[in-house]
CSV table of C-alpha atoms and ligand atoms in Angstrom, one decimal:
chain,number,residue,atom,x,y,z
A,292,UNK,CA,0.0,0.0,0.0
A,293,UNK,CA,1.0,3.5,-0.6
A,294,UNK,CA,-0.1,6.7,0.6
A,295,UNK,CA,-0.8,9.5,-2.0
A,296,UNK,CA,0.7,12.9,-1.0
A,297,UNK,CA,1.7,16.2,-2.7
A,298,UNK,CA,4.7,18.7,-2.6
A,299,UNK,CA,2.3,21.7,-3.0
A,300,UNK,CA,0.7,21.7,-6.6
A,301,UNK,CA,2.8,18.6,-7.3
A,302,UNK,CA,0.3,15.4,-6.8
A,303,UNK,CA,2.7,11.9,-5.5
A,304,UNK,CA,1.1,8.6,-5.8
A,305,UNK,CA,3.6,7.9,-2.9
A,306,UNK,CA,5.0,9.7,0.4
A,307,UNK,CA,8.3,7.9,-0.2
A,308,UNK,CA,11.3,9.2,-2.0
A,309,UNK,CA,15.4,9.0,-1.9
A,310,UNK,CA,17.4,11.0,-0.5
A,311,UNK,CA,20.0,12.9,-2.2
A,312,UNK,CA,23.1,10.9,-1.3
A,313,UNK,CA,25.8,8.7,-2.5
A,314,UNK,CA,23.5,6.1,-4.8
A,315,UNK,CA,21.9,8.7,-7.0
A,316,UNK,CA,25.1,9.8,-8.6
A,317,UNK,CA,25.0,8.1,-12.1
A,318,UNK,CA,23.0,7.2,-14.8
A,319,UNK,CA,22.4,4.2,-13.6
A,320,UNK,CA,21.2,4.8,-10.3
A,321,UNK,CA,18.8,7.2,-11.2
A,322,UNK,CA,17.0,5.0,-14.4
A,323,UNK,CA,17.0,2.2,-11.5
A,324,UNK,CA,15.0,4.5,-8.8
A,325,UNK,CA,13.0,5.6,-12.1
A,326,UNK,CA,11.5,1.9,-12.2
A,327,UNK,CA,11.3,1.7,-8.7
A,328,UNK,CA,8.5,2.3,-6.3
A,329,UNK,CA,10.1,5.8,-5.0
A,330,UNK,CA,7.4,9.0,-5.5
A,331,UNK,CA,9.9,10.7,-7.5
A,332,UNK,CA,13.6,10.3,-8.4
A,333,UNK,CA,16.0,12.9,-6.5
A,334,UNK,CA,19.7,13.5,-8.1
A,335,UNK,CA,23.2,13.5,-6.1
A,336,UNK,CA,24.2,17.2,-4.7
A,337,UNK,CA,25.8,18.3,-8.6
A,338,UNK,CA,28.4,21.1,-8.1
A,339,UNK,CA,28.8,23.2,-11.6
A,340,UNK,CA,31.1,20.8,-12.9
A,341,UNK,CA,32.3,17.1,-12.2
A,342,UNK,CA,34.0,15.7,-9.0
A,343,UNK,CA,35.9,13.4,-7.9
A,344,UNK,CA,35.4,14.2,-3.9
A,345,UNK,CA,37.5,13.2,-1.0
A,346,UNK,CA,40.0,10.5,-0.8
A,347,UNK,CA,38.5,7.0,0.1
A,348,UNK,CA,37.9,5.5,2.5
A,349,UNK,CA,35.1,7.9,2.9
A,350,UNK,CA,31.8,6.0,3.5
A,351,UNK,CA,31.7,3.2,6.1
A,352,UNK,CA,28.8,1.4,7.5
A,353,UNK,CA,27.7,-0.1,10.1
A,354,UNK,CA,24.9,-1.6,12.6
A,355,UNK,CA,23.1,2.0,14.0
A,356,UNK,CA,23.6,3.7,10.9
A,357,UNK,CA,26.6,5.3,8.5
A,358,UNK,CA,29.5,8.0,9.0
A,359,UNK,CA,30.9,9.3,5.0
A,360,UNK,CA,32.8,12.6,3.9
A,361,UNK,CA,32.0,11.8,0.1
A,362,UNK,CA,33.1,15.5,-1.3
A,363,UNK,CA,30.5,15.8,-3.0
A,364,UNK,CA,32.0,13.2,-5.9
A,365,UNK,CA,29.8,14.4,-8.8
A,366,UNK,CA,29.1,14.4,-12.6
A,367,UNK,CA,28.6,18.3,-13.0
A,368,UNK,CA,25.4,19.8,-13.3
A,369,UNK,CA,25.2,19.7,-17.2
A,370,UNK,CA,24.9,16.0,-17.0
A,371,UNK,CA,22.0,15.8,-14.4
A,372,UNK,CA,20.2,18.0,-17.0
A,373,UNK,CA,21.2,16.1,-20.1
A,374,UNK,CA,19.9,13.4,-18.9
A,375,UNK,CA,16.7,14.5,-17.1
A,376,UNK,CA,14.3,13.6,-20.7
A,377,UNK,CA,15.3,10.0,-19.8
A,378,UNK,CA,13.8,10.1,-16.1
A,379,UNK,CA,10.1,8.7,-18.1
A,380,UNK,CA,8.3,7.4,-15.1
A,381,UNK,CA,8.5,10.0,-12.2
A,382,UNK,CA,9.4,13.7,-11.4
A,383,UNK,CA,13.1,14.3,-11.9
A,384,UNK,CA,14.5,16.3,-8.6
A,385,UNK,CA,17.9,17.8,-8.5
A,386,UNK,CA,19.8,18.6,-5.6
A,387,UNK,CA,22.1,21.6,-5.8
A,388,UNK,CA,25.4,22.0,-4.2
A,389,UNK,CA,27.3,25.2,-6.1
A,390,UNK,CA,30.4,25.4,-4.1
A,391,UNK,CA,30.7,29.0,-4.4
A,392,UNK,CA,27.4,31.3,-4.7
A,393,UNK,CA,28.1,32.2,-8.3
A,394,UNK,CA,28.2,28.7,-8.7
A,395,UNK,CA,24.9,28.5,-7.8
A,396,UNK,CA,23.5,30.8,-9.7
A,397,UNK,CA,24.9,29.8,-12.8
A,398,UNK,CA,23.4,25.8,-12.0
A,399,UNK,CA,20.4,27.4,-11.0
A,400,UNK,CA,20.2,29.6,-14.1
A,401,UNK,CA,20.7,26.6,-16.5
A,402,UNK,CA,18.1,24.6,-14.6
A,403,UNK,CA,15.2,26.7,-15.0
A,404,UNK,CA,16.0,25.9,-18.7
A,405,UNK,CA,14.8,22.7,-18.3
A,406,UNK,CA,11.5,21.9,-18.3
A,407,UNK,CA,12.1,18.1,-17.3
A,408,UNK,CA,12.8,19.4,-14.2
A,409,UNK,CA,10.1,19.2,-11.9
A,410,UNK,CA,12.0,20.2,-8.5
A,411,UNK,CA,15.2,21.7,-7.0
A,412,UNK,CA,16.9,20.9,-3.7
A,413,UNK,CA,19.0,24.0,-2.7
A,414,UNK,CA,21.6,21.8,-0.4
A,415,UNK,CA,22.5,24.5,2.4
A,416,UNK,CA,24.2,21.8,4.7
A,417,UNK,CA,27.3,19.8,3.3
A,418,UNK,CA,29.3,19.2,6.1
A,419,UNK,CA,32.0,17.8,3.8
A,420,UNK,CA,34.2,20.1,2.1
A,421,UNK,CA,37.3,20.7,3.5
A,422,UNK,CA,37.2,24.1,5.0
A,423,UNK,CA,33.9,24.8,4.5
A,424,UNK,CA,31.4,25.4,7.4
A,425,UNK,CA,27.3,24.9,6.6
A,426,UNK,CA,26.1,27.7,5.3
A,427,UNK,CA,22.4,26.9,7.2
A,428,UNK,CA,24.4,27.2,10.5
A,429,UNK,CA,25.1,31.1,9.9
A,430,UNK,CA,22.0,33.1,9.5
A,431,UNK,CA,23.3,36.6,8.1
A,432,UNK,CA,25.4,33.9,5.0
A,433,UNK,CA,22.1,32.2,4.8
A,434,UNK,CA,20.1,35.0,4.2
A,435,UNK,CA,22.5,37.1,1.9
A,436,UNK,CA,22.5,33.7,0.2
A,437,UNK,CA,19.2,32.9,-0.4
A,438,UNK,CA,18.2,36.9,-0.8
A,439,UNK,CA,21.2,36.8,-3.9
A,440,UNK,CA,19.3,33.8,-5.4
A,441,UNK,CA,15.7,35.0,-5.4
A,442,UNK,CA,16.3,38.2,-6.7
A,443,UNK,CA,18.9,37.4,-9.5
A,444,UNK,CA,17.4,33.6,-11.1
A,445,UNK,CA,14.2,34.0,-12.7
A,446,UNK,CA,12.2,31.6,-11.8
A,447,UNK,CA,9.1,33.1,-13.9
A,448,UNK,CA,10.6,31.3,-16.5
A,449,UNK,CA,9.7,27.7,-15.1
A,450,UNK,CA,6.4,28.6,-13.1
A,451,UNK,CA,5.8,24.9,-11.9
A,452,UNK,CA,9.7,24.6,-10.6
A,453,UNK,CA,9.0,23.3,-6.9
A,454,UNK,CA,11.8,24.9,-4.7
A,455,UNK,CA,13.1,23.7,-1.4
A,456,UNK,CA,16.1,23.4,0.9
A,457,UNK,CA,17.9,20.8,2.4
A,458,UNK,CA,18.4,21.8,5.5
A,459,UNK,CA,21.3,20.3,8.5
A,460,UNK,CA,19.9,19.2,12.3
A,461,UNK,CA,19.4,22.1,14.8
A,462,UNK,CA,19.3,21.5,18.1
A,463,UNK,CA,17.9,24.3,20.2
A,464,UNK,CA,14.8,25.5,19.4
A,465,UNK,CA,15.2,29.4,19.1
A,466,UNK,CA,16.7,28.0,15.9
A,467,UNK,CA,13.4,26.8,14.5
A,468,UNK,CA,11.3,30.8,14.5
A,469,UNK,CA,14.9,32.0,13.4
A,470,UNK,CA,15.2,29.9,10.2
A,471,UNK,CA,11.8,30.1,9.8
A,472,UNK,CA,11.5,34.2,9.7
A,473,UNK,CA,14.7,34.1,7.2
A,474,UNK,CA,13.0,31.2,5.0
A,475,UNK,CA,9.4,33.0,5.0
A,476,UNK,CA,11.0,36.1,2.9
A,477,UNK,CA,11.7,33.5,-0.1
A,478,UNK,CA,9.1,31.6,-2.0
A,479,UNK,CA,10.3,28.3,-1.0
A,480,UNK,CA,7.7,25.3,-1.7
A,481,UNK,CA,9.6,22.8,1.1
A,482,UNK,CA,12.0,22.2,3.0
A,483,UNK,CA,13.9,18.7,3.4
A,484,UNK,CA,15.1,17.8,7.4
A,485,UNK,CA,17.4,16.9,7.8
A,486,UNK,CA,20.6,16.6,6.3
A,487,UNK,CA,23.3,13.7,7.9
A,488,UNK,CA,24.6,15.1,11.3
A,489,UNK,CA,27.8,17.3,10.7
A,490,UNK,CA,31.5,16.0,11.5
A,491,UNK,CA,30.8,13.0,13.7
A,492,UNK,CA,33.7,10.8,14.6
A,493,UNK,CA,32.9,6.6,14.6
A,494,UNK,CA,36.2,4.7,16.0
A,495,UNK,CA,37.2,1.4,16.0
A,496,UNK,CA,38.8,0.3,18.6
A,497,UNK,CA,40.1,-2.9,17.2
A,498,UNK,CA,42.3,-1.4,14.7
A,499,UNK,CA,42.6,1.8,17.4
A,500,UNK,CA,42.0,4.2,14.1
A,501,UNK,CA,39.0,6.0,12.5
A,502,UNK,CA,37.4,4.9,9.9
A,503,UNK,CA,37.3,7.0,6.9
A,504,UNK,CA,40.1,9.1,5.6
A,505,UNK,CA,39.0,12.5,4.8
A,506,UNK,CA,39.1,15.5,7.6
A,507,UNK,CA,40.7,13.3,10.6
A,508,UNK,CA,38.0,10.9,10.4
A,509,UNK,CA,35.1,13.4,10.9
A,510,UNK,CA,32.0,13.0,8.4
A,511,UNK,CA,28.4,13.1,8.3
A,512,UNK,CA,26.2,10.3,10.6
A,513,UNK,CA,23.2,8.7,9.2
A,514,UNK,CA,21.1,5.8,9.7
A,515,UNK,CA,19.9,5.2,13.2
A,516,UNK,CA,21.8,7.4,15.4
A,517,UNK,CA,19.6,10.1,13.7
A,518,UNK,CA,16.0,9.5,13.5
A,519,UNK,CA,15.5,11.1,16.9
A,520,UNK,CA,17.0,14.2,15.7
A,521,UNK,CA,15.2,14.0,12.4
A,522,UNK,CA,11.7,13.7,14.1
A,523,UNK,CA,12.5,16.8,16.3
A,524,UNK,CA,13.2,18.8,13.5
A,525,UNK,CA,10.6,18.0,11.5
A,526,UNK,CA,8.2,18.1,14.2
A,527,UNK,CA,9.1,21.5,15.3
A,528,UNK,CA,9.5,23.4,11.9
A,529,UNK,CA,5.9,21.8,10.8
A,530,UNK,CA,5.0,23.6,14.6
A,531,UNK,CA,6.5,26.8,13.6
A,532,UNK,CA,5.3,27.0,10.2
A,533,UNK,CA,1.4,26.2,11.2
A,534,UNK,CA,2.0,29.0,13.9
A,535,UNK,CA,2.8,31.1,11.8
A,536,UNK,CA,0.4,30.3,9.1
A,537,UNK,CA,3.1,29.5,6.2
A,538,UNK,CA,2.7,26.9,3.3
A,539,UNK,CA,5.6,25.5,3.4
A,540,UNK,CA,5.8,21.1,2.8
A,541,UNK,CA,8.2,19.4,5.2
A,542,UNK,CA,10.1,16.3,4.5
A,543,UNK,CA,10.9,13.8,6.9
A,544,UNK,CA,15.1,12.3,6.2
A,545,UNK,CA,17.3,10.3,8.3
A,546,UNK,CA,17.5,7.2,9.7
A,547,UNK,CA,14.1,5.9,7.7
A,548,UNK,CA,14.4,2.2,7.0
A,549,UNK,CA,11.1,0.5,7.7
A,550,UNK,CA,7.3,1.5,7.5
A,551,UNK,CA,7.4,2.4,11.2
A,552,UNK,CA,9.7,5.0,10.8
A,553,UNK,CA,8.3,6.2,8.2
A,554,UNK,CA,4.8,6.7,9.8
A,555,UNK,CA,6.6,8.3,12.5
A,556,UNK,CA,8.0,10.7,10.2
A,557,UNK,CA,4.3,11.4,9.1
A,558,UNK,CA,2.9,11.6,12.9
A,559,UNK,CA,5.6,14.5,13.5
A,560,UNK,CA,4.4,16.9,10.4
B,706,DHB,C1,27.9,15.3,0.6
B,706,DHB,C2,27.4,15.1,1.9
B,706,DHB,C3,26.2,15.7,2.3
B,706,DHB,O1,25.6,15.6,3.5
B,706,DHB,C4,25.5,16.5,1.4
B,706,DHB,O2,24.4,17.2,1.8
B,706,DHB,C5,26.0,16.7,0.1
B,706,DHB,C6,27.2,16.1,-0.2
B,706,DHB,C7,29.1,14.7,0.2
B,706,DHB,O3,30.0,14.5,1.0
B,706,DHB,O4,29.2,14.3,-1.0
């Protein structure tokens, strides 16, 4: 059974999707979620052009969930929207990571050119490139940011484009009205919580050594560890936003891997 949703004007015969990650980088991967059962099919982050990423090992798993500092490996933006006519089944998603602002504006400017894009996911939240905080964590950069986007793109040009943000975990809630009053200047359709949890460390103690290579060891936990943290945050921006009487869809990411969690995820907003 599924359950029929929508992202705004955007009608889902399904409320389940992937996240942008590491197994939606290729060709592939994405014509393989295309004849799967997910709602729609979401791309990898895509930078402006191609990446290679961090050096490996960068992705480990294990029993409560994951730790990676990919880097953002990537094919370039030009090739998520070559191929986007071939995405037949579903709506075609595509994450954006521009690692510089004018980065992002010239991906976002090129993506509004294409019409077989239904939806964009601004990614505000990498924690994995080196030397690079997340931008979602400073308010003024975030912001500045978003105000540069809105009033340079035009989006006129694709009315239908759904817009959201993938936004990291936050932990206090004065965070939750403070995003929120920065977000409610913009006309963004939905927001994605959360992103993995930033520059988490997983040991092991056998071989006395971390376990992925890039920054020390630090990288991004998913799986488990973070449904708790993803439920909070869904839970309290859906609060904020019905407060404060804004139309903005939330979805629920991080640590989903059974029905259960997912109804969870729909009990919390
Ligand atoms: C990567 C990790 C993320 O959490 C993200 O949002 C985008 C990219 C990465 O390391 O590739």
């Amino acid at each position: 059974m599924s359950l029929e949703t929508n992202i705004r004007h955007l009608l889902l015969p399904g409320c389940i999707y992937n996240a942008s990650g590491p197994r939606c980088t290729d060709i592939k991967e994405l014509l393989k979620l295309d004849k799967s059962e997910s709602a729609l099919v979401l791309s990898k982050s895509a930078t402006l052009v191609k990446r290679e990423g961090n050096p490996k090992p960068r992705y480990f798993d294990h029993d409560l969930g994951s730790i990676n500092s990919m880097g953002l490996p990537n094919e370039g933006i030009n090739y998520y929207l070559f191929l986007a006519p071939t995405i037949k089944n579903k709506p075609y998603f595509i994450s954006v990571n521009g690692l510089t602002l004018q980065d992002t504006l010239k991906i976002l400017n090129g993506t509004i050119r294409n019409k077989n894009v239904t939806g964009i996911e601004i990614n505000l939240s990498c924690p994995n490139i080196i030397g690079k905080g997340q931008l979602a964590y400073d308010m003024t950069e975030m912001d500045t940011y978003l105000h540069t986007i809105f009033n340079t793109i035009e989006f006129s040009l694709h009315p239908t484009l759904l817009i959201g943000l993938k936004l990291p975990p936050y932990f206090d809630l004065h965070w939750y009205p403070m995003v929120t009053n920065i977000l409610k200047k913009y006309p963004i359709h939905f927001i994605t919580c959360i992103n993995s949890l930033g520059n988490g460390l997983l040991v092991d103690s056998e071989s006395e050594s971390v376990v992925i290579k890039p920054k020390g060891g630090m990288g991004g936990i998913g799986g488990k560890y973070i449904k708790p943290i993803g439920l909070s945050n869904v839970r309290n921006f859906y609060l904020e936003f019905e407060k404060q009487n804004l139309k903005i869809d939330v979805i629920g990411c991080g640590g989903i891997e059974t029905g259960l969690d997912i109804f969870e995820y729909i009990l919390c907003g």
